[in-house]
Amino acid sequence: MKELTPCPLCKSTFTYEMNGLLVCPECGHEWEPEEDNTTGNDQFIVKDSNGNILQNGDAVVIIKNLPVKGSSQSIKAGTKVKNIRLVDSNHNIDCKIDGFGAMALKSEFVKKA
């Protein structure tokens, strides 16, 4: 069995081949096998409210009370969130918050812990 390269976005080693593409089951990223050495140029950069660059696995602190859609509670300022995952969308941080579960946050409402 040949050794497959890890995901260029989340660095997961659980990649597999499907229909001629390499696929990451953790973040869902798909790429051509030839792209393995050239994918470093197309990564996106996520910055917190202070301009610090965030990375997968970082811990952040919420800087503003955030209302949660569909809930009567809100996420309080000062809540620490560990082990974030960056995604390329409008809400560019995926995380799990104790008492709320899986959430998507905007990086403008957090600062690096």
PDB file of N, CA and C in Angstrom:
ATOM      1  N   MET A   1       0.851  -1.175   0.000  1.00  0.00           N
ATOM      2  CA  MET A   1       0.000   0.000   0.000  1.00  0.00           C
ATOM      3  C   MET A   1       0.899   1.241   0.000  1.00  0.00           C
ATOM      4  N   LYS A   2       0.584   2.189  -0.889  1.00  0.00           N
ATOM      5  CA  LYS A   2       1.435   3.371  -0.983  1.00  0.00           C
ATOM      6  C   LYS A   2       1.083   4.392   0.098  1.00  0.00           C
ATOM      7  N   GLU A   3       2.092   5.129   0.513  1.00  0.00           N
ATOM      8  CA  GLU A   3       1.947   6.153   1.548  1.00  0.00           C
ATOM      9  C   GLU A   3       1.320   7.407   0.932  1.00  0.00           C
ATOM     10  N   LEU A   4       0.186   7.865   1.472  1.00  0.00           N
ATOM     11  CA  LEU A   4      -0.467   9.071   0.977  1.00  0.00           C
ATOM     12  C   LEU A   4      -0.015  10.262   1.802  1.00  0.00           C
ATOM     13  N   THR A   5       0.063  11.409   1.158  1.00  0.00           N
ATOM     14  CA  THR A   5       0.504  12.611   1.851  1.00  0.00           C
ATOM     15  C   THR A   5      -0.606  13.139   2.757  1.00  0.00           C
ATOM     16  N   PRO A   6      -0.246  13.820   3.851  1.00  0.00           N
ATOM     17  CA  PRO A   6      -1.266  14.392   4.740  1.00  0.00           C
ATOM     18  C   PRO A   6      -1.987  15.563   4.072  1.00  0.00           C
ATOM     19  N   CYS A   7      -3.125  15.915   4.623  1.00  0.00           N
ATOM     20  CA  CYS A   7      -3.931  17.021   4.100  1.00  0.00           C
ATOM     21  C   CYS A   7      -3.137  18.322   4.184  1.00  0.00           C
ATOM     22  N   PRO A   8      -3.104  19.105   3.103  1.00  0.00           N
ATOM     23  CA  PRO A   8      -2.361  20.369   3.135  1.00  0.00           C
ATOM     24  C   PRO A   8      -3.024  21.441   3.994  1.00  0.00           C
ATOM     25  N   LEU A   9      -4.310  21.308   4.305  1.00  0.00           N
ATOM     26  CA  LEU A   9      -4.981  22.322   5.115  1.00  0.00           C
ATOM     27  C   LEU A   9      -4.919  22.023   6.607  1.00  0.00           C
ATOM     28  N   CYS A  10      -5.370  20.801   6.995  1.00  0.00           N
ATOM     29  CA  CYS A  10      -5.443  20.497   8.427  1.00  0.00           C
ATOM     30  C   CYS A  10      -4.354  19.535   8.890  1.00  0.00           C
ATOM     31  N   LYS A  11      -3.512  19.070   7.973  1.00  0.00           N
ATOM     32  CA  LYS A  11      -2.377  18.182   8.266  1.00  0.00           C
ATOM     33  C   LYS A  11      -2.800  16.809   8.785  1.00  0.00           C
ATOM     34  N   SER A  12      -4.053  16.406   8.546  1.00  0.00           N
ATOM     35  CA  SER A  12      -4.525  15.086   8.957  1.00  0.00           C
ATOM     36  C   SER A  12      -3.807  14.006   8.153  1.00  0.00           C
ATOM     37  N   THR A  13      -3.463  12.917   8.802  1.00  0.00           N
ATOM     38  CA  THR A  13      -2.776  11.811   8.120  1.00  0.00           C
ATOM     39  C   THR A  13      -3.754  10.744   7.649  1.00  0.00           C
ATOM     40  N   PHE A  14      -5.057  10.946   7.835  1.00  0.00           N
ATOM     41  CA  PHE A  14      -6.056   9.958   7.475  1.00  0.00           C
ATOM     42  C   PHE A  14      -6.613  10.161   6.061  1.00  0.00           C
ATOM     43  N   THR A  15      -5.810  10.660   5.139  1.00  0.00           N
ATOM     44  CA  THR A  15      -6.276  10.915   3.776  1.00  0.00           C
ATOM     45  C   THR A  15      -6.498   9.607   3.026  1.00  0.00           C
ATOM     46  N   TYR A  16      -7.356   9.655   2.028  1.00  0.00           N
ATOM     47  CA  TYR A  16      -7.608   8.492   1.183  1.00  0.00           C
ATOM     48  C   TYR A  16      -7.845   8.945  -0.247  1.00  0.00           C
ATOM     49  N   GLU A  17      -7.778   7.989  -1.167  1.00  0.00           N
ATOM     50  CA  GLU A  17      -7.937   8.284  -2.580  1.00  0.00           C
ATOM     51  C   GLU A  17      -9.355   7.946  -3.022  1.00  0.00           C
ATOM     52  N   MET A  18      -9.971   8.863  -3.824  1.00  0.00           N
ATOM     53  CA  MET A  18     -11.314   8.618  -4.328  1.00  0.00           C
ATOM     54  C   MET A  18     -11.466   9.308  -5.679  1.00  0.00           C
ATOM     55  N   ASN A  19     -11.785   8.556  -6.711  1.00  0.00           N
ATOM     56  CA  ASN A  19     -11.998   9.082  -8.064  1.00  0.00           C
ATOM     57  C   ASN A  19     -10.823   9.916  -8.559  1.00  0.00           C
ATOM     58  N   GLY A  20      -9.615   9.486  -8.276  1.00  0.00           N
ATOM     59  CA  GLY A  20      -8.425  10.194  -8.746  1.00  0.00           C
ATOM     60  C   GLY A  20      -8.029  11.396  -7.910  1.00  0.00           C
ATOM     61  N   LEU A  21      -8.765  11.680  -6.838  1.00  0.00           N
ATOM     62  CA  LEU A  21      -8.447  12.795  -5.950  1.00  0.00           C
ATOM     63  C   LEU A  21      -8.042  12.255  -4.587  1.00  0.00           C
ATOM     64  N   LEU A  22      -7.261  13.032  -3.860  1.00  0.00           N
ATOM     65  CA  LEU A  22      -6.989  12.723  -2.463  1.00  0.00           C
ATOM     66  C   LEU A  22      -8.008  13.477  -1.630  1.00  0.00           C
ATOM     67  N   VAL A  23      -8.551  12.829  -0.596  1.00  0.00           N
ATOM     68  CA  VAL A  23      -9.628  13.398   0.210  1.00  0.00           C
ATOM     69  C   VAL A  23      -9.245  13.323   1.681  1.00  0.00           C
ATOM     70  N   CYS A  24      -9.540  14.387   2.421  1.00  0.00           N
ATOM     71  CA  CYS A  24      -9.320  14.418   3.865  1.00  0.00           C
ATOM     72  C   CYS A  24     -10.674  14.217   4.558  1.00  0.00           C
ATOM     73  N   PRO A  25     -10.828  13.162   5.364  1.00  0.00           N
ATOM     74  CA  PRO A  25     -12.111  12.932   6.027  1.00  0.00           C
ATOM     75  C   PRO A  25     -12.380  13.897   7.189  1.00  0.00           C
ATOM     76  N   GLU A  26     -11.342  14.564   7.689  1.00  0.00           N
ATOM     77  CA  GLU A  26     -11.538  15.445   8.837  1.00  0.00           C
ATOM     78  C   GLU A  26     -12.032  16.829   8.438  1.00  0.00           C
ATOM     79  N   CYS A  27     -11.447  17.416   7.369  1.00  0.00           N
ATOM     80  CA  CYS A  27     -11.875  18.769   6.977  1.00  0.00           C
ATOM     81  C   CYS A  27     -12.622  18.781   5.643  1.00  0.00           C
ATOM     82  N   GLY A  28     -12.634  17.641   4.921  1.00  0.00           N
ATOM     83  CA  GLY A  28     -13.368  17.555   3.670  1.00  0.00           C
ATOM     84  C   GLY A  28     -12.646  18.109   2.458  1.00  0.00           C
ATOM     85  N   HIS A  29     -11.395  18.508   2.616  1.00  0.00           N
ATOM     86  CA  HIS A  29     -10.625  19.081   1.506  1.00  0.00           C
ATOM     87  C   HIS A  29     -10.292  17.998   0.480  1.00  0.00           C
ATOM     88  N   GLU A  30     -10.438  18.332  -0.804  1.00  0.00           N
ATOM     89  CA  GLU A  30     -10.082  17.428  -1.896  1.00  0.00           C
ATOM     90  C   GLU A  30      -9.040  18.107  -2.763  1.00  0.00           C
ATOM     91  N   TRP A  31      -8.035  17.349  -3.230  1.00  0.00           N
ATOM     92  CA  TRP A  31      -7.000  17.914  -4.072  1.00  0.00           C
ATOM     93  C   TRP A  31      -6.424  16.852  -4.979  1.00  0.00           C
ATOM     94  N   GLU A  32      -5.834  17.326  -6.080  1.00  0.00           N
ATOM     95  CA  GLU A  32      -5.183  16.450  -7.042  1.00  0.00           C
ATOM     96  C   GLU A  32      -3.873  15.934  -6.436  1.00  0.00           C
ATOM     97  N   PRO A  33      -3.507  14.683  -6.670  1.00  0.00           N
ATOM     98  CA  PRO A  33      -2.241  14.170  -6.135  1.00  0.00           C
ATOM     99  C   PRO A  33      -1.028  14.969  -6.617  1.00  0.00           C
ATOM    100  N   GLU A  34      -1.065  15.563  -7.827  1.00  0.00           N
ATOM    101  CA  GLU A  34       0.057  16.350  -8.333  1.00  0.00           C
ATOM    102  C   GLU A  34       0.224  17.649  -7.553  1.00  0.00           C
ATOM    103  N   GLU A  35      -0.838  18.108  -6.887  1.00  0.00           N
ATOM    104  CA  GLU A  35      -0.805  19.380  -6.191  1.00  0.00           C
ATOM    105  C   GLU A  35      -0.080  19.318  -4.855  1.00  0.00           C
ATOM    106  N   ASP A  36       0.371  18.145  -4.432  1.00  0.00           N
ATOM    107  CA  ASP A  36       0.903  17.970  -3.086  1.00  0.00           C
ATOM    108  C   ASP A  36       1.966  18.993  -2.712  1.00  0.00           C
ATOM    109  N   ASN A  37       2.866  19.342  -3.617  1.00  0.00           N
ATOM    110  CA  ASN A  37       3.940  20.260  -3.279  1.00  0.00           C
ATOM    111  C   ASN A  37       3.597  21.716  -3.549  1.00  0.00           C
ATOM    112  N   THR A  38       2.478  22.002  -4.211  1.00  0.00           N
ATOM    113  CA  THR A  38       2.168  23.378  -4.590  1.00  0.00           C
ATOM    114  C   THR A  38       1.022  23.988  -3.800  1.00  0.00           C
ATOM    115  N   THR A  39       0.430  23.263  -2.850  1.00  0.00           N
ATOM    116  CA  THR A  39      -0.758  23.776  -2.167  1.00  0.00           C
ATOM    117  C   THR A  39      -0.445  24.805  -1.099  1.00  0.00           C
ATOM    118  N   GLY A  40       0.773  25.048  -0.755  1.00  0.00           N
ATOM    119  CA  GLY A  40       1.107  26.020   0.277  1.00  0.00           C
ATOM    120  C   GLY A  40       0.756  27.437  -0.114  1.00  0.00           C
ATOM    121  N   ASN A  41       0.584  27.728  -1.383  1.00  0.00           N
ATOM    122  CA  ASN A  41       0.328  29.088  -1.838  1.00  0.00           C
ATOM    123  C   ASN A  41      -1.136  29.495  -1.726  1.00  0.00           C
ATOM    124  N   ASP A  42      -2.067  28.529  -1.689  1.00  0.00           N
ATOM    125  CA  ASP A  42      -3.479  28.888  -1.729  1.00  0.00           C
ATOM    126  C   ASP A  42      -4.157  28.817  -0.360  1.00  0.00           C
ATOM    127  N   GLN A  43      -3.403  28.703   0.719  1.00  0.00           N
ATOM    128  CA  GLN A  43      -4.008  28.663   2.036  1.00  0.00           C
ATOM    129  C   GLN A  43      -4.463  30.064   2.438  1.00  0.00           C
ATOM    130  N   PHE A  44      -5.540  30.118   3.176  1.00  0.00           N
ATOM    131  CA  PHE A  44      -6.070  31.400   3.624  1.00  0.00           C
ATOM    132  C   PHE A  44      -5.518  31.726   5.010  1.00  0.00           C
ATOM    133  N   ILE A  45      -5.521  32.994   5.354  1.00  0.00           N
ATOM    134  CA  ILE A  45      -5.009  33.441   6.639  1.00  0.00           C
ATOM    135  C   ILE A  45      -6.169  34.019   7.438  1.00  0.00           C
ATOM    136  N   VAL A  46      -6.297  33.575   8.694  1.00  0.00           N
ATOM    137  CA  VAL A  46      -7.353  34.056   9.574  1.00  0.00           C
ATOM    138  C   VAL A  46      -6.686  34.817  10.714  1.00  0.00           C
ATOM    139  N   LYS A  47      -7.169  36.052  10.956  1.00  0.00           N
ATOM    140  CA  LYS A  47      -6.616  36.886  12.031  1.00  0.00           C
ATOM    141  C   LYS A  47      -7.700  37.174  13.056  1.00  0.00           C
ATOM    142  N   ASP A  48      -7.271  37.284  14.320  1.00  0.00           N
ATOM    143  CA  ASP A  48      -8.221  37.617  15.379  1.00  0.00           C
ATOM    144  C   ASP A  48      -8.479  39.124  15.411  1.00  0.00           C
ATOM    145  N   SER A  49      -9.194  39.583  16.425  1.00  0.00           N
ATOM    146  CA  SER A  49      -9.560  41.006  16.501  1.00  0.00           C
ATOM    147  C   SER A  49      -8.354  41.917  16.687  1.00  0.00           C
ATOM    148  N   ASN A  50      -7.239  41.379  17.194  1.00  0.00           N
ATOM    149  CA  ASN A  50      -6.030  42.178  17.397  1.00  0.00           C
ATOM    150  C   ASN A  50      -5.034  42.050  16.251  1.00  0.00           C
ATOM    151  N   GLY A  51      -5.350  41.259  15.240  1.00  0.00           N
ATOM    152  CA  GLY A  51      -4.460  41.095  14.102  1.00  0.00           C
ATOM    153  C   GLY A  51      -3.492  39.939  14.226  1.00  0.00           C
ATOM    154  N   ASN A  52      -3.606  39.123  15.282  1.00  0.00           N
ATOM    155  CA  ASN A  52      -2.754  37.943  15.427  1.00  0.00           C
ATOM    156  C   ASN A  52      -3.240  36.839  14.497  1.00  0.00           C
ATOM    157  N   ILE A  53      -2.323  36.131  13.874  1.00  0.00           N
ATOM    158  CA  ILE A  53      -2.683  35.050  12.961  1.00  0.00           C
ATOM    159  C   ILE A  53      -3.077  33.824  13.770  1.00  0.00           C
ATOM    160  N   LEU A  54      -4.250  33.257  13.445  1.00  0.00           N
ATOM    161  CA  LEU A  54      -4.749  32.063  14.118  1.00  0.00           C
ATOM    162  C   LEU A  54      -4.389  30.827  13.324  1.00  0.00           C
ATOM    163  N   GLN A  55      -4.228  29.706  14.030  1.00  0.00           N
ATOM    164  CA  GLN A  55      -3.932  28.423  13.406  1.00  0.00           C
ATOM    165  C   GLN A  55      -4.852  27.370  13.999  1.00  0.00           C
ATOM    166  N   ASN A  56      -5.006  26.252  13.286  1.00  0.00           N
ATOM    167  CA  ASN A  56      -5.787  25.139  13.804  1.00  0.00           C
ATOM    168  C   ASN A  56      -5.213  24.684  15.132  1.00  0.00           C
ATOM    169  N   GLY A  57      -6.085  24.425  16.105  1.00  0.00           N
ATOM    170  CA  GLY A  57      -5.653  23.955  17.410  1.00  0.00           C
ATOM    171  C   GLY A  57      -5.400  25.051  18.423  1.00  0.00           C
ATOM    172  N   ASP A  58      -5.433  26.312  18.018  1.00  0.00           N
ATOM    173  CA  ASP A  58      -5.213  27.423  18.949  1.00  0.00           C
ATOM    174  C   ASP A  58      -6.370  27.523  19.948  1.00  0.00           C
ATOM    175  N   ALA A  59      -6.123  28.238  21.030  1.00  0.00           N
ATOM    176  CA  ALA A  59      -7.167  28.578  21.996  1.00  0.00           C
ATOM    177  C   ALA A  59      -7.462  30.068  21.847  1.00  0.00           C
ATOM    178  N   VAL A  60      -8.744  30.426  21.923  1.00  0.00           N
ATOM    179  CA  VAL A  60      -9.152  31.817  21.781  1.00  0.00           C
ATOM    180  C   VAL A  60     -10.112  32.184  22.909  1.00  0.00           C
ATOM    181  N   VAL A  61     -10.287  33.492  23.110  1.00  0.00           N
ATOM    182  CA  VAL A  61     -11.203  34.012  24.114  1.00  0.00           C
ATOM    183  C   VAL A  61     -12.216  34.905  23.402  1.00  0.00           C
ATOM    184  N   ILE A  62     -13.489  34.720  23.718  1.00  0.00           N
ATOM    185  CA  ILE A  62     -14.560  35.541  23.148  1.00  0.00           C
ATOM    186  C   ILE A  62     -14.465  36.941  23.764  1.00  0.00           C
ATOM    187  N   ILE A  63     -14.528  38.003  22.938  1.00  0.00           N
ATOM    188  CA  ILE A  63     -14.350  39.368  23.453  1.00  0.00           C
ATOM    189  C   ILE A  63     -15.661  40.133  23.598  1.00  0.00           C
ATOM    190  N   LYS A  64     -16.781  39.531  23.187  1.00  0.00           N
ATOM    191  CA  LYS A  64     -18.064  40.231  23.203  1.00  0.00           C
ATOM    192  C   LYS A  64     -19.155  39.204  23.480  1.00  0.00           C
ATOM    193  N   ASN A  65     -20.201  39.593  24.212  1.00  0.00           N
ATOM    194  CA  ASN A  65     -21.331  38.682  24.402  1.00  0.00           C
ATOM    195  C   ASN A  65     -21.956  38.403  23.035  1.00  0.00           C
ATOM    196  N   LEU A  66     -22.084  37.127  22.696  1.00  0.00           N
ATOM    197  CA  LEU A  66     -22.607  36.738  21.392  1.00  0.00           C
ATOM    198  C   LEU A  66     -23.936  36.017  21.548  1.00  0.00           C
ATOM    199  N   PRO A  67     -25.023  36.549  20.972  1.00  0.00           N
ATOM    200  CA  PRO A  67     -26.302  35.837  21.035  1.00  0.00           C
ATOM    201  C   PRO A  67     -26.239  34.578  20.166  1.00  0.00           C
ATOM    202  N   VAL A  68     -26.914  33.525  20.638  1.00  0.00           N
ATOM    203  CA  VAL A  68     -26.937  32.263  19.907  1.00  0.00           C
ATOM    204  C   VAL A  68     -28.320  32.097  19.309  1.00  0.00           C
ATOM    205  N   LYS A  69     -28.368  31.961  18.001  1.00  0.00           N
ATOM    206  CA  LYS A  69     -29.641  31.824  17.294  1.00  0.00           C
ATOM    207  C   LYS A  69     -30.351  30.549  17.772  1.00  0.00           C
ATOM    208  N   GLY A  70     -31.613  30.671  18.148  1.00  0.00           N
ATOM    209  CA  GLY A  70     -32.393  29.527  18.588  1.00  0.00           C
ATOM    210  C   GLY A  70     -32.227  29.192  20.059  1.00  0.00           C
ATOM    211  N   SER A  71     -31.507  30.021  20.798  1.00  0.00           N
ATOM    212  CA  SER A  71     -31.295  29.779  22.226  1.00  0.00           C
ATOM    213  C   SER A  71     -31.568  31.062  23.002  1.00  0.00           C
ATOM    214  N   SER A  72     -32.039  30.904  24.235  1.00  0.00           N
ATOM    215  CA  SER A  72     -32.277  32.089  25.067  1.00  0.00           C
ATOM    216  C   SER A  72     -30.996  32.559  25.738  1.00  0.00           C
ATOM    217  N   GLN A  73     -29.961  31.728  25.734  1.00  0.00           N
ATOM    218  CA  GLN A  73     -28.680  32.088  26.337  1.00  0.00           C
ATOM    219  C   GLN A  73     -27.760  32.706  25.298  1.00  0.00           C
ATOM    220  N   SER A  74     -26.742  33.406  25.789  1.00  0.00           N
ATOM    221  CA  SER A  74     -25.722  33.932  24.892  1.00  0.00           C
ATOM    222  C   SER A  74     -24.360  33.466  25.389  1.00  0.00           C
ATOM    223  N   ILE A  75     -23.368  33.515  24.502  1.00  0.00           N
ATOM    224  CA  ILE A  75     -22.001  33.169  24.882  1.00  0.00           C
ATOM    225  C   ILE A  75     -21.393  34.416  25.503  1.00  0.00           C
ATOM    226  N   LYS A  76     -20.950  34.304  26.724  1.00  0.00           N
ATOM    227  CA  LYS A  76     -20.459  35.455  27.482  1.00  0.00           C
ATOM    228  C   LYS A  76     -19.047  35.844  27.064  1.00  0.00           C
ATOM    229  N   ALA A  77     -18.754  37.130  27.142  1.00  0.00           N
ATOM    230  CA  ALA A  77     -17.401  37.622  26.895  1.00  0.00           C
ATOM    231  C   ALA A  77     -16.471  36.998  27.927  1.00  0.00           C
ATOM    232  N   GLY A  78     -15.284  36.615  27.502  1.00  0.00           N
ATOM    233  CA  GLY A  78     -14.316  35.983  28.386  1.00  0.00           C
ATOM    234  C   GLY A  78     -14.341  34.475  28.342  1.00  0.00           C
ATOM    235  N   THR A  79     -15.280  33.880  27.593  1.00  0.00           N
ATOM    236  CA  THR A  79     -15.339  32.432  27.464  1.00  0.00           C
ATOM    237  C   THR A  79     -14.145  31.953  26.661  1.00  0.00           C
ATOM    238  N   LYS A  80     -13.416  30.974  27.190  1.00  0.00           N
ATOM    239  CA  LYS A  80     -12.242  30.441  26.502  1.00  0.00           C
ATOM    240  C   LYS A  80     -12.659  29.234  25.666  1.00  0.00           C
ATOM    241  N   VAL A  81     -12.214  29.223  24.431  1.00  0.00           N
ATOM    242  CA  VAL A  81     -12.518  28.145  23.502  1.00  0.00           C
ATOM    243  C   VAL A  81     -11.199  27.510  23.086  1.00  0.00           C
ATOM    244  N   LYS A  82     -11.074  26.200  23.295  1.00  0.00           N
ATOM    245  CA  LYS A  82      -9.834  25.499  22.976  1.00  0.00           C
ATOM    246  C   LYS A  82      -9.990  24.715  21.678  1.00  0.00           C
ATOM    247  N   ASN A  83      -8.867  24.445  21.047  1.00  0.00           N
ATOM    248  CA  ASN A  83      -8.785  23.559  19.886  1.00  0.00           C
ATOM    249  C   ASN A  83      -9.718  23.980  18.748  1.00  0.00           C
ATOM    250  N   ILE A  84      -9.514  25.183  18.229  1.00  0.00           N
ATOM    251  CA  ILE A  84     -10.342  25.678  17.130  1.00  0.00           C
ATOM    252  C   ILE A  84      -9.904  25.045  15.811  1.00  0.00           C
ATOM    253  N   ARG A  85     -10.801  25.085  14.834  1.00  0.00           N
ATOM    254  CA  ARG A  85     -10.490  24.622  13.487  1.00  0.00           C
ATOM    255  C   ARG A  85     -10.884  25.727  12.530  1.00  0.00           C
ATOM    256  N   LEU A  86      -9.986  26.102  11.638  1.00  0.00           N
ATOM    257  CA  LEU A  86     -10.226  27.190  10.694  1.00  0.00           C
ATOM    258  C   LEU A  86     -10.880  26.656   9.432  1.00  0.00           C
ATOM    259  N   VAL A  87     -11.862  27.384   8.929  1.00  0.00           N
ATOM    260  CA  VAL A  87     -12.560  27.026   7.689  1.00  0.00           C
ATOM    261  C   VAL A  87     -12.641  28.269   6.813  1.00  0.00           C
ATOM    262  N   ASP A  88     -12.730  28.056   5.510  1.00  0.00           N
ATOM    263  CA  ASP A  88     -12.774  29.157   4.555  1.00  0.00           C
ATOM    264  C   ASP A  88     -14.227  29.510   4.264  1.00  0.00           C
ATOM    265  N   SER A  89     -14.844  30.285   5.155  1.00  0.00           N
ATOM    266  CA  SER A  89     -16.224  30.734   4.975  1.00  0.00           C
ATOM    267  C   SER A  89     -16.424  32.033   5.763  1.00  0.00           C
ATOM    268  N   ASN A  90     -17.644  32.537   5.788  1.00  0.00           N
ATOM    269  CA  ASN A  90     -17.940  33.780   6.490  1.00  0.00           C
ATOM    270  C   ASN A  90     -17.678  33.650   7.996  1.00  0.00           C
ATOM    271  N   HIS A  91     -18.148  32.568   8.605  1.00  0.00           N
ATOM    272  CA  HIS A  91     -17.836  32.241   9.993  1.00  0.00           C
ATOM    273  C   HIS A  91     -16.636  31.308   9.929  1.00  0.00           C
ATOM    274  N   ASN A  92     -15.434  31.856  10.102  1.00  0.00           N
ATOM    275  CA  ASN A  92     -14.227  31.115   9.756  1.00  0.00           C
ATOM    276  C   ASN A  92     -13.583  30.332  10.895  1.00  0.00           C
ATOM    277  N   ILE A  93     -14.281  30.133  12.017  1.00  0.00           N
ATOM    278  CA  ILE A  93     -13.778  29.305  13.107  1.00  0.00           C
ATOM    279  C   ILE A  93     -14.852  28.293  13.487  1.00  0.00           C
ATOM    280  N   ASP A  94     -14.508  27.017  13.441  1.00  0.00           N
ATOM    281  CA  ASP A  94     -15.375  25.959  13.947  1.00  0.00           C
ATOM    282  C   ASP A  94     -14.810  25.514  15.283  1.00  0.00           C
ATOM    283  N   CYS A  95     -15.693  25.310  16.270  1.00  0.00           N
ATOM    284  CA  CYS A  95     -15.222  24.922  17.601  1.00  0.00           C
ATOM    285  C   CYS A  95     -16.367  24.274  18.366  1.00  0.00           C
ATOM    286  N   LYS A  96     -16.030  23.778  19.545  1.00  0.00           N
ATOM    287  CA  LYS A  96     -17.029  23.261  20.475  1.00  0.00           C
ATOM    288  C   LYS A  96     -16.944  24.096  21.741  1.00  0.00           C
ATOM    289  N   ILE A  97     -18.085  24.617  22.179  1.00  0.00           N
ATOM    290  CA  ILE A  97     -18.143  25.440  23.380  1.00  0.00           C
ATOM    291  C   ILE A  97     -18.941  24.677  24.431  1.00  0.00           C
ATOM    292  N   ASP A  98     -18.367  24.549  25.621  1.00  0.00           N
ATOM    293  CA  ASP A  98     -19.046  23.852  26.713  1.00  0.00           C
ATOM    294  C   ASP A  98     -20.397  24.499  26.987  1.00  0.00           C
ATOM    295  N   GLY A  99     -21.437  23.687  27.061  1.00  0.00           N
ATOM    296  CA  GLY A  99     -22.776  24.185  27.316  1.00  0.00           C
ATOM    297  C   GLY A  99     -23.549  24.550  26.066  1.00  0.00           C
ATOM    298  N   PHE A 100     -22.860  24.670  24.909  1.00  0.00           N
ATOM    299  CA  PHE A 100     -23.528  25.034  23.657  1.00  0.00           C
ATOM    300  C   PHE A 100     -23.322  23.986  22.565  1.00  0.00           C
ATOM    301  N   GLY A 101     -22.183  23.311  22.565  1.00  0.00           N
ATOM    302  CA  GLY A 101     -21.876  22.326  21.543  1.00  0.00           C
ATOM    303  C   GLY A 101     -21.105  22.940  20.387  1.00  0.00           C
ATOM    304  N   ALA A 102     -21.250  22.369  19.206  1.00  0.00           N
ATOM    305  CA  ALA A 102     -20.515  22.824  18.021  1.00  0.00           C
ATOM    306  C   ALA A 102     -21.024  24.191  17.582  1.00  0.00           C
ATOM    307  N   MET A 103     -20.087  25.094  17.303  1.00  0.00           N
ATOM    308  CA  MET A 103     -20.425  26.455  16.913  1.00  0.00           C
ATOM    309  C   MET A 103     -19.509  26.917  15.785  1.00  0.00           C
ATOM    310  N   ALA A 104     -19.976  27.890  15.039  1.00  0.00           N
ATOM    311  CA  ALA A 104     -19.153  28.574  14.045  1.00  0.00           C
ATOM    312  C   ALA A 104     -19.069  30.040  14.486  1.00  0.00           C
ATOM    313  N   LEU A 105     -17.841  30.550  14.586  1.00  0.00           N
ATOM    314  CA  LEU A 105     -17.626  31.914  15.056  1.00  0.00           C
ATOM    315  C   LEU A 105     -16.923  32.744  13.991  1.00  0.00           C
ATOM    316  N   LYS A 106     -17.100  34.046  14.064  1.00  0.00           N
ATOM    317  CA  LYS A 106     -16.330  34.963  13.226  1.00  0.00           C
ATOM    318  C   LYS A 106     -15.072  35.345  13.996  1.00  0.00           C
ATOM    319  N   SER A 107     -13.962  35.420  13.289  1.00  0.00           N
ATOM    320  CA  SER A 107     -12.686  35.714  13.954  1.00  0.00           C
ATOM    321  C   SER A 107     -12.629  37.124  14.516  1.00  0.00           C
ATOM    322  N   GLU A 108     -13.483  38.011  14.071  1.00  0.00           N
ATOM    323  CA  GLU A 108     -13.463  39.390  14.576  1.00  0.00           C
ATOM    324  C   GLU A 108     -13.982  39.502  16.000  1.00  0.00           C
ATOM    325  N   PHE A 109     -14.608  38.433  16.543  1.00  0.00           N
ATOM    326  CA  PHE A 109     -15.138  38.454  17.898  1.00  0.00           C
ATOM    327  C   PHE A 109     -14.303  37.640  18.876  1.00  0.00           C
ATOM    328  N   VAL A 110     -13.080  37.259  18.492  1.00  0.00           N
ATOM    329  CA  VAL A 110     -12.215  36.485  19.380  1.00  0.00           C
ATOM    330  C   VAL A 110     -10.810  37.094  19.415  1.00  0.00           C
ATOM    331  N   LYS A 111     -10.081  36.769  20.464  1.00  0.00           N
ATOM    332  CA  LYS A 111      -8.656  37.115  20.521  1.00  0.00           C
ATOM    333  C   LYS A 111      -7.903  35.860  20.942  1.00  0.00           C
ATOM    334  N   LYS A 112      -6.675  35.764  20.474  1.00  0.00           N
ATOM    335  CA  LYS A 112      -5.845  34.605  20.760  1.00  0.00           C
ATOM    336  C   LYS A 112      -5.537  34.552  22.248  1.00  0.00           C
ATOM    337  N   ALA A 113      -5.671  33.370  22.839  1.00  0.00           N
ATOM    338  CA  ALA A 113      -5.428  33.216  24.286  1.00  0.00           C
ATOM    339  C   ALA A 113      -3.944  33.036  24.569  1.00  0.00           C
TER     340      ALA A 113
END
